[in-house]
mmCIF file of C-alpha atoms in Angstrom:
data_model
loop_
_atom_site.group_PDB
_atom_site.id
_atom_site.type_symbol
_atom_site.label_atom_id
_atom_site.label_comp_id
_atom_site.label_asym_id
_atom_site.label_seq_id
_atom_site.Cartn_x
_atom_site.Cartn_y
_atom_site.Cartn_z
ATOM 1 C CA UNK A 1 -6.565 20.628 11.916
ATOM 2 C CA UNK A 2 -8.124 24.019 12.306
ATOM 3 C CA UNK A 3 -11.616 24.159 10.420
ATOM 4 C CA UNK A 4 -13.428 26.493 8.847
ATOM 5 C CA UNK A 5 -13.296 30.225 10.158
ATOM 6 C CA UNK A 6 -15.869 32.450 9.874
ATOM 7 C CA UNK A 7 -16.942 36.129 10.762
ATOM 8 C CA UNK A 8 -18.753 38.105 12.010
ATOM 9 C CA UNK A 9 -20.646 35.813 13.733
ATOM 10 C CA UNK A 10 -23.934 37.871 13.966
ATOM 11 C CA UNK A 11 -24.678 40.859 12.250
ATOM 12 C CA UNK A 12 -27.600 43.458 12.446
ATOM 13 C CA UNK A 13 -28.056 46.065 9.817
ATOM 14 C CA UNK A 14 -30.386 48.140 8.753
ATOM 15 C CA UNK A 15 -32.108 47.734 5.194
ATOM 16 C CA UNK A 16 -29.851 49.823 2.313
ATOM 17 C CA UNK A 17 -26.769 49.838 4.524
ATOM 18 C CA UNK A 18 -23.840 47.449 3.335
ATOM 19 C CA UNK A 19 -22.197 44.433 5.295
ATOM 20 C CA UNK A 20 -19.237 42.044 4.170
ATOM 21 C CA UNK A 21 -18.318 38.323 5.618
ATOM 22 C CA UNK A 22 -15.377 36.825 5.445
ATOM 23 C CA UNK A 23 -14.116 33.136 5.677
ATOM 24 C CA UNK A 24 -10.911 31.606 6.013
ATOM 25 C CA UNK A 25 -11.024 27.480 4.377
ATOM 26 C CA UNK A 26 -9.364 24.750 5.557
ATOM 27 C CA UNK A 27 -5.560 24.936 4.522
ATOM 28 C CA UNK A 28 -5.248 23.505 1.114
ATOM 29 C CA UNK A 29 -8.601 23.563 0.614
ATOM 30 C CA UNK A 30 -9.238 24.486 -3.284
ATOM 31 C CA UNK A 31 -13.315 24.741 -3.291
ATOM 32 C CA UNK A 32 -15.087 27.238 -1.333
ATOM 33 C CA UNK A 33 -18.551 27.595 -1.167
ATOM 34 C CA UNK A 34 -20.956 30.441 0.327
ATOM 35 C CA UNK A 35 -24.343 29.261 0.910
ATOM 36 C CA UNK A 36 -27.321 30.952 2.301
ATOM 37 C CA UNK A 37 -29.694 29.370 4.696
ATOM 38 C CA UNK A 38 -32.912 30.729 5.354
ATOM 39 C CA UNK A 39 -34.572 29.484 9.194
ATOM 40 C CA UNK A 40 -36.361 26.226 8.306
ATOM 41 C CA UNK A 41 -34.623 25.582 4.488
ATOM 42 C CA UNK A 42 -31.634 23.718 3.419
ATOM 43 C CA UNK A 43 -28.204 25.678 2.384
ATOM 44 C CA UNK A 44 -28.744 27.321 -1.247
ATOM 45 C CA UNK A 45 -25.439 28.063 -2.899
ATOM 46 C CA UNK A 46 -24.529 31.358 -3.785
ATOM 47 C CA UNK A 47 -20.971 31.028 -5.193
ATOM 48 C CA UNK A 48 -18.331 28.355 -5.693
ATOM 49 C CA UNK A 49 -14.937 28.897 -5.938
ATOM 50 C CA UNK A 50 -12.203 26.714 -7.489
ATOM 51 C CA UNK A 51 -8.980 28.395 -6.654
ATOM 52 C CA UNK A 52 -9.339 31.768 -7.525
ATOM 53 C CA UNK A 53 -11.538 30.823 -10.273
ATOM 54 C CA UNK A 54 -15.661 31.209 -10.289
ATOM 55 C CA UNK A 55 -17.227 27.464 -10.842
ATOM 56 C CA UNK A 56 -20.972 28.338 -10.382
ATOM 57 C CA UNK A 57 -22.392 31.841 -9.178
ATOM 58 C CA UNK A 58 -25.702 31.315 -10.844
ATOM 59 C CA UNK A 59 -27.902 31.970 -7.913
ATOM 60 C CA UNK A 60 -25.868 35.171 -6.506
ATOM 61 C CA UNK A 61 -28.314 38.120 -6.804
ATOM 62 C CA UNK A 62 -25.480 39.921 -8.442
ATOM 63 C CA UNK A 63 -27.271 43.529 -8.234
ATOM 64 C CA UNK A 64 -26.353 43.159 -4.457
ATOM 65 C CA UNK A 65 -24.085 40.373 -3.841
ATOM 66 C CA UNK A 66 -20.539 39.952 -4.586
ATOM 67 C CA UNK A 67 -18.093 37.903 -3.650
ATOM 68 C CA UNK A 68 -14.049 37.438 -4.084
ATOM 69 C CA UNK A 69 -11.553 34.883 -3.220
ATOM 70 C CA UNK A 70 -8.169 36.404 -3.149
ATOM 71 C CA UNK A 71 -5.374 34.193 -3.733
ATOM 72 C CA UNK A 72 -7.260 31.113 -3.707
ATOM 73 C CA UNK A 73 -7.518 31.226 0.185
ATOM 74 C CA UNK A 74 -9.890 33.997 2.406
ATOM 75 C CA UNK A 75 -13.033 34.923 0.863
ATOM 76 C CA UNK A 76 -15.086 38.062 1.287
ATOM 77 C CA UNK A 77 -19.093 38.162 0.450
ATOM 78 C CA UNK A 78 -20.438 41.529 0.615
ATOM 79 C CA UNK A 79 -24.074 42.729 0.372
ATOM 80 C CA UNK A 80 -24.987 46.458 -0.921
ATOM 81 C CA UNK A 81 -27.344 47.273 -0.291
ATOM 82 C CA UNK A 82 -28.869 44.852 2.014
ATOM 83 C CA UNK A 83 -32.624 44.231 1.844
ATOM 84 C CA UNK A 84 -34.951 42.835 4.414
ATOM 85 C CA UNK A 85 -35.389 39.054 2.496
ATOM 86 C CA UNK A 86 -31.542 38.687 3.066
ATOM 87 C CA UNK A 87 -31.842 37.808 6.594
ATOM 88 C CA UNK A 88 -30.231 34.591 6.831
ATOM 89 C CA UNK A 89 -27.462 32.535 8.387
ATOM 90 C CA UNK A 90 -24.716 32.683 5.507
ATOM 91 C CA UNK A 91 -22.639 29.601 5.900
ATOM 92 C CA UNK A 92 -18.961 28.987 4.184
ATOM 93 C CA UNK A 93 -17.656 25.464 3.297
ATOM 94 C CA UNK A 94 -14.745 24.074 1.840
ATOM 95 C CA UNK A 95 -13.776 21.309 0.148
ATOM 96 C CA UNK A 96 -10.652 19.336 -1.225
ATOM 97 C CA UNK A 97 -11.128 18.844 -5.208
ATOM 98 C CA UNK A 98 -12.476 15.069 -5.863
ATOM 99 C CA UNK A 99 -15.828 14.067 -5.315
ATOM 100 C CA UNK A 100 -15.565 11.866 -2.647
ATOM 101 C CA UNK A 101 -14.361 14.246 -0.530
ATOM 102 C CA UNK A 102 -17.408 16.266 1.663
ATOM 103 C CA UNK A 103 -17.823 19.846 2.839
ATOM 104 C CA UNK A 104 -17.059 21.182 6.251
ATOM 105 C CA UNK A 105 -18.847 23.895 7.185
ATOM 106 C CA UNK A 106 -18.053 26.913 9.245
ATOM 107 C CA UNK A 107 -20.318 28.297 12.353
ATOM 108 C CA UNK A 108 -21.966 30.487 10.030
ATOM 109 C CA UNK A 109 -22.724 34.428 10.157
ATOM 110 C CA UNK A 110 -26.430 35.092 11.013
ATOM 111 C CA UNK A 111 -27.447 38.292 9.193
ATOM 112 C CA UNK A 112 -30.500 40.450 10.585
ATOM 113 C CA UNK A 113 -31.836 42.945 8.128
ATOM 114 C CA UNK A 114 -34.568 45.286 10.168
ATOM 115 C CA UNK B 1 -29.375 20.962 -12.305
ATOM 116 C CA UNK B 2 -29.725 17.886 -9.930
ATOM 117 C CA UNK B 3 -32.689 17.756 -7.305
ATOM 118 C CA UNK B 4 -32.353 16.535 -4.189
ATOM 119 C CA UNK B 5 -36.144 15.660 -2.363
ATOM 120 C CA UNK B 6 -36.478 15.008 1.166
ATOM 121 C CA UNK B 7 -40.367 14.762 1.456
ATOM 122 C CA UNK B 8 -40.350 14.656 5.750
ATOM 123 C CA UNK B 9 -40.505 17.672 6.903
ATOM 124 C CA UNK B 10 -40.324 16.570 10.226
ATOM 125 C CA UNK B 11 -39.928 12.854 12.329
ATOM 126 C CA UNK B 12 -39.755 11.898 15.976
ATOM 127 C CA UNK B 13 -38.505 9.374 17.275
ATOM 128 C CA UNK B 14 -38.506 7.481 20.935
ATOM 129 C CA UNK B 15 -34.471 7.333 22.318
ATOM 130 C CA UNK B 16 -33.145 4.073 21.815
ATOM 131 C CA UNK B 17 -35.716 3.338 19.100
ATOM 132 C CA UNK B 18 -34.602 3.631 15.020
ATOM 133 C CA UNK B 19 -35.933 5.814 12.838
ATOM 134 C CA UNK B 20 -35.299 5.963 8.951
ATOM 135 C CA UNK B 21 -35.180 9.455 7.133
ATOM 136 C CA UNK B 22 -36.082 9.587 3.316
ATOM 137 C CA UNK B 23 -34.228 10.812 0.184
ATOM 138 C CA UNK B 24 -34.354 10.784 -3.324
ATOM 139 C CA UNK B 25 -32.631 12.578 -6.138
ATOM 140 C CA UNK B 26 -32.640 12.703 -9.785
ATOM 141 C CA UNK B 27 -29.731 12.951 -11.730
ATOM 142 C CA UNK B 28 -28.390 11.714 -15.611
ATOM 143 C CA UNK B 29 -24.852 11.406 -14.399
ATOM 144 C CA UNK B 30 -23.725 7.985 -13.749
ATOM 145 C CA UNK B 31 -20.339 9.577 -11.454
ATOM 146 C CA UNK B 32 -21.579 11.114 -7.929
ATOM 147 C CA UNK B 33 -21.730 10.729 -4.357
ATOM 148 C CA UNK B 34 -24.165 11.306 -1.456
ATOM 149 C CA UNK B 35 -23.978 12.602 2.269
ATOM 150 C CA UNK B 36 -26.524 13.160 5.147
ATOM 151 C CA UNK B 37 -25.535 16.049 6.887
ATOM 152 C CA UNK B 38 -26.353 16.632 10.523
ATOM 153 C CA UNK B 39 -27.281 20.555 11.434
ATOM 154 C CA UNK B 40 -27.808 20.731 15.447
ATOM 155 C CA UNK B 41 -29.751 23.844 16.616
ATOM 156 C CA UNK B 42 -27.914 26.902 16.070
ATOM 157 C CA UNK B 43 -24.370 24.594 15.706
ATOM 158 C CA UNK B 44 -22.392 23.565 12.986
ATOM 159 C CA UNK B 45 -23.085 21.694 10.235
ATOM 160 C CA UNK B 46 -21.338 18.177 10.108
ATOM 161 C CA UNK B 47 -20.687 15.168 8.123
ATOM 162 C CA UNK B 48 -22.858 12.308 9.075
ATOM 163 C CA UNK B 49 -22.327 9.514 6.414
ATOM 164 C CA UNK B 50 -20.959 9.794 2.574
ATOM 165 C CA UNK B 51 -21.763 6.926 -0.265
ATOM 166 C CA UNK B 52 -20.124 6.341 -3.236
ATOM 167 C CA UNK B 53 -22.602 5.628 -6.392
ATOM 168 C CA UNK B 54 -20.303 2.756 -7.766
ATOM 169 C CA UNK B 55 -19.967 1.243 -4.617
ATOM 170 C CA UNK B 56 -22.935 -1.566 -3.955
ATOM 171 C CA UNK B 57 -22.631 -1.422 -0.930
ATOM 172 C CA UNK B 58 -24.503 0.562 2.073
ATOM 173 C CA UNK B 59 -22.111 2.324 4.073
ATOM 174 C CA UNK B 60 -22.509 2.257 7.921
ATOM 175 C CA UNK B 61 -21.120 4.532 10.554
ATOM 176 C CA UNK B 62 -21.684 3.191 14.125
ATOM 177 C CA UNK B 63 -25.164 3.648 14.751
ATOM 178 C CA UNK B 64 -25.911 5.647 11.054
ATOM 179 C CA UNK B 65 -26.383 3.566 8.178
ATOM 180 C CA UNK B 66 -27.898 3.916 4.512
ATOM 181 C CA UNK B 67 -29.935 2.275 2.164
ATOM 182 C CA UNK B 68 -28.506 2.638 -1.886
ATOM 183 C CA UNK B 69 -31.100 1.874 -3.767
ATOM 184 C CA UNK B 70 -29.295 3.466 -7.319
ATOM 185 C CA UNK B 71 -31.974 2.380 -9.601
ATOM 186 C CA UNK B 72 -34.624 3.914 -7.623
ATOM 187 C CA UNK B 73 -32.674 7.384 -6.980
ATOM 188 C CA UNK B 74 -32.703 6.879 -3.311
ATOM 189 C CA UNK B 75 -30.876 7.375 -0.166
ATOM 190 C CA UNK B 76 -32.611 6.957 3.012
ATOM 191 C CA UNK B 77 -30.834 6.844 6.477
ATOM 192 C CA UNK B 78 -31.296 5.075 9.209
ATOM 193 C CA UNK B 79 -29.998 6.061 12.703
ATOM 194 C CA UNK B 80 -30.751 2.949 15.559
ATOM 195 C CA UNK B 81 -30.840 3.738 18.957
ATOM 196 C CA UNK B 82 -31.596 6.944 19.043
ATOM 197 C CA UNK B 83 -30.059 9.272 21.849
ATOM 198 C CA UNK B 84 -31.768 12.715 22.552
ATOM 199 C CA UNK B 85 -27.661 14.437 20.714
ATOM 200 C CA UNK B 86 -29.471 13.052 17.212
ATOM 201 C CA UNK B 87 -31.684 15.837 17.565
ATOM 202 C CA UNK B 88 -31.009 18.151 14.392
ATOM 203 C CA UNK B 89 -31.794 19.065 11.035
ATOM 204 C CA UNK B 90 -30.742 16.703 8.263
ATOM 205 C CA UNK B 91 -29.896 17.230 5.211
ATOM 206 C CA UNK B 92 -29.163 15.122 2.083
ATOM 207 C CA UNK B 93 -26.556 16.530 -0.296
ATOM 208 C CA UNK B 94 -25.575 15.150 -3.885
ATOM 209 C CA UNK B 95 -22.213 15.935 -5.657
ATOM 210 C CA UNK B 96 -21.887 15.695 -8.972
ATOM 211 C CA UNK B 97 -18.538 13.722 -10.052
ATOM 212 C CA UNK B 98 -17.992 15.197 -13.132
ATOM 213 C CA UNK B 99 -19.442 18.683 -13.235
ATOM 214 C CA UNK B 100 -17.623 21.409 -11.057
ATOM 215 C CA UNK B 101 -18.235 18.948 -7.990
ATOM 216 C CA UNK B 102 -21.117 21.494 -7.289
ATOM 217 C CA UNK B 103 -22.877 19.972 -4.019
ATOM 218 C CA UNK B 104 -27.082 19.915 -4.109
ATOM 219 C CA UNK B 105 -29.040 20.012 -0.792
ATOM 220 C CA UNK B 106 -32.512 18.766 0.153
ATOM 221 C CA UNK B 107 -34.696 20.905 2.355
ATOM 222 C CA UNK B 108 -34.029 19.217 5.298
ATOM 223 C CA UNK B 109 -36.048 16.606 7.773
ATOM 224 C CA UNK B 110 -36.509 18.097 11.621
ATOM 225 C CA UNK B 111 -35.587 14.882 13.502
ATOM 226 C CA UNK B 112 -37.198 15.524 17.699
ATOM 227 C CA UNK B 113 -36.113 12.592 19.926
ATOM 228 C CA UNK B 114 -38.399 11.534 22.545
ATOM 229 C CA UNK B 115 -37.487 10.757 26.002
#
């Protein structure tokens, strides 16, 4: 079973340009998550997806941030314009529907903001 | 929102000997579940051990185990004979059963294993 698919990988930008991250879920997969990790801190959720639907974005700086899931499969996140305090590692998970069932996680995209 | 408390920073332990990582949380639901995560250094994070709140009993997975204590909102992990692969972030994560199955993290405890 292929996992979770994530790029790019790593990512440098400068502060006010724009960058976008995508992530492909585990097949049949309905939740998707996009968390953002800063070094030394635990995952903090940015958006969750149920389908195609919007569960919880309540944390996504939405001046700057958005985020899509297009046909309840690949997501995009996009930052515009970027500022220096969103370096991070920006990590995608997904998730069967139940509670039981646990997140895998993707490698992650580390973001560099200079 | 749920909160999710891991109040060690950071632990060490000597290989081969056990070490127990702490956790608490506080909810009002009576329907969730709870996982350690493992994070390696700049590698993926991974399931480590899940729990079930109405199940009683600890789960176990090899050398990981857990200690339920429901009343007390906490979930501590212990991992026996350490080997120096243990070394990682952890993280323990609480999903709500009933409410968007939104997952909550802790901040994480740095685990170093001694040689």
């Amino acid at each position: 079973e292929a996992g979770v698919a994530q790029s790019p990988r790593y990512k440098i930008i400068e502060k006010r340009q724009s960058v976008a991250f995508w992530c492909n879920p585990i097949s049949g997969h309905a939740t998707l998550y996009w968390y953002q990790q800063i070094l030394g801190q635990g995952p903090k959720l940015l958006i969750q997806f149920q389908n195609n639907g919007v569960v919880d974005d309540s944390q996504l700086p939405k001046d700057r941030f958005s985020a899509e899931r297009l046909k309840g499969v690949d997501s995009t996140l996009k930052i515009q314009p970027a500022k220096l305090e969103d370096s991070a590692v920006y990590l995608c998970a997904s998730s069967l529907l139940g509670g039981t069932y646990e997140q895998y996680f993707g490698p992650g995209t580390r973001l560099t903001v200079t | 929102a749920q909160t999710v408390t891991q109040s060690q920073p950071e632990m060490s332990v000597q290989e081969a000997e056990t070490v127990t990582l702490s956790c608490t949380y506080d909810t009002s639901e009576s329907d969730y579940y709870l996982f350690w995560y493992k994070q390696p250094p700049s590698r993926q994070m991974i399931l480590v051990i899940r729990q079930e709140a109405y199940k009683q009993q600890n789960a176990t997975e090899n050398r990981f185990s857990v200690n339920f204590q429901k009343a007390a909102k906490s979930f501590s992990l212990k991992i026996s004979d350490s080997q120096l692969g243990d070394a990682a972030m952890y993280f323990c994560a609480y999903r709500s059963g009933d409410t968007g199955n939104q997952f909550y993290f802790g901040t994480g405890t740095s685990l170093t294993v001694i040689p």
